[in-house]
PDB file of C-alpha atoms in Angstrom:
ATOM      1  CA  UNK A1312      84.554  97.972  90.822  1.00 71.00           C
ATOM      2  CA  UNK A1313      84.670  99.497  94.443  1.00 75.00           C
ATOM      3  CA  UNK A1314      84.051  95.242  95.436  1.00 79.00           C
ATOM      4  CA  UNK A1315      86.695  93.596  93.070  1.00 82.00           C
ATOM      5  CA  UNK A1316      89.376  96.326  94.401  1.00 82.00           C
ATOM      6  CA  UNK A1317      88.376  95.358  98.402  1.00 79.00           C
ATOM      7  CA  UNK A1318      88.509  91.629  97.487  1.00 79.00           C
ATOM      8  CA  UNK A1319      92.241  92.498  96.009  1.00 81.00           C
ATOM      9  CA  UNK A1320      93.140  93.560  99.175  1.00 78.00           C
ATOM     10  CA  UNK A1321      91.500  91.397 101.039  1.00 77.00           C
ATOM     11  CA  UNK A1322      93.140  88.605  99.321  1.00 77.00           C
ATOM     12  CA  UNK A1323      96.508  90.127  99.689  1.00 74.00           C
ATOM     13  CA  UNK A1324      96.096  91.199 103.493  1.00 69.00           C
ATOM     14  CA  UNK A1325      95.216  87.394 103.593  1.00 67.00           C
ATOM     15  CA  UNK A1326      98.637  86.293 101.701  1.00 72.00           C
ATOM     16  CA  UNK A1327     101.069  88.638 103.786  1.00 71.00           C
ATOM     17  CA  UNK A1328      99.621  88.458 107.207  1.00 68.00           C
ATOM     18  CA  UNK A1329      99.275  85.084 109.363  1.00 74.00           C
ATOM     19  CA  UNK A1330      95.878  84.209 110.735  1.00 71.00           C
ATOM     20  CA  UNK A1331      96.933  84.296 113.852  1.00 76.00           C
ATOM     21  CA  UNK A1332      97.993  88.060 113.916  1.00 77.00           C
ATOM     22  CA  UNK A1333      95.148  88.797 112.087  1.00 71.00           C
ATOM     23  CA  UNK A1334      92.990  86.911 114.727  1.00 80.00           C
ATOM     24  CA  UNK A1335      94.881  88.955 117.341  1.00 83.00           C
ATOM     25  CA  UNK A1336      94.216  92.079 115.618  1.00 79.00           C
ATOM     26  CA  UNK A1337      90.818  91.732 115.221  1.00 81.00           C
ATOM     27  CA  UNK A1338      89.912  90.530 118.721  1.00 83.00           C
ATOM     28  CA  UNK A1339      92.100  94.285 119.784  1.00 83.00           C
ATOM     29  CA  UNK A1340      89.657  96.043 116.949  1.00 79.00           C
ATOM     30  CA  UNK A1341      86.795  94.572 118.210  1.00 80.00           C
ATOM     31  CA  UNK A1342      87.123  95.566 121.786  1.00 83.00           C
ATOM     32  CA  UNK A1343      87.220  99.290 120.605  1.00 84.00           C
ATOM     33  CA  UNK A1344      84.230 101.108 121.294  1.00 85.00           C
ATOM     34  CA  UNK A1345      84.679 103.530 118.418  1.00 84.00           C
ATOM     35  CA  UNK A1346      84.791 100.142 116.384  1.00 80.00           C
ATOM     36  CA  UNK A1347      81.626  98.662 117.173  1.00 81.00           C
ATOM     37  CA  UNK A1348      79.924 101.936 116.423  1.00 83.00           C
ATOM     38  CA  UNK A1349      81.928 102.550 113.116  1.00 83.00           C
ATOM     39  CA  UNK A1350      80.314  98.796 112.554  1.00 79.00           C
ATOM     40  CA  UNK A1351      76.794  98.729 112.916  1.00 80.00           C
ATOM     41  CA  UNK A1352      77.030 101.846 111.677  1.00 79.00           C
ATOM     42  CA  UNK A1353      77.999 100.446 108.519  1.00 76.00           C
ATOM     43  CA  UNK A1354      75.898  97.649 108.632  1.00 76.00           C
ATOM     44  CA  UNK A1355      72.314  99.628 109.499  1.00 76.00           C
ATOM     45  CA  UNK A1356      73.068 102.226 106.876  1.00 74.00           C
ATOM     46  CA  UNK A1357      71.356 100.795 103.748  1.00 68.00           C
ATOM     47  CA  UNK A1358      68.067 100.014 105.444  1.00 67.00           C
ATOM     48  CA  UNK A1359      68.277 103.814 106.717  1.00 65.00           C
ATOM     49  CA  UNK A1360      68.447 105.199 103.247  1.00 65.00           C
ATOM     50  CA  UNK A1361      65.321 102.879 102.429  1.00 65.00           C
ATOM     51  CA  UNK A1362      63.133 104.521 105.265  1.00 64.00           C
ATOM     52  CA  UNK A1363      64.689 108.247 104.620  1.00 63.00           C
ATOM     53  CA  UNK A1364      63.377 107.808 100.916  1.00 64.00           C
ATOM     54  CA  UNK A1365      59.972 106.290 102.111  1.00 62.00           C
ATOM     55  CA  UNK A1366      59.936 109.677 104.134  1.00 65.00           C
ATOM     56  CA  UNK A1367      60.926 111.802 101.437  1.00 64.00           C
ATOM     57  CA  UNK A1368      58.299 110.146  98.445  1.00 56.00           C
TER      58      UNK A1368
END
């Protein structure tokens, strides 16, 4: 459910905003620091639940 609602707005972010502002905004985001962290954060985070259960079993 959590998926279909994201792709909603997704799709409608996509509709209302032009690529190229969205291209600019994301090149700003993507300098950010706080932004890269917030990232991989996001992206190591279900292999880390994986080896904190191995730990826990």
């Amino acid at each position: 459910m959590r998926a279909l609602l994201f792709g909603a707005l997704l799709g409608l972010l996509l509709l209302t905003v032009t690529p190229a502002a969205l291209g600019t905004a994301a090149l700003t985001l993507a300098t950010q620091p706080a932004v890269i962290a917030f990232a991989a954060g996001l992206l190591v985070r279900p292999a880390l639940g994986r080896q904190v259960r191995g730990w826990a079993a």
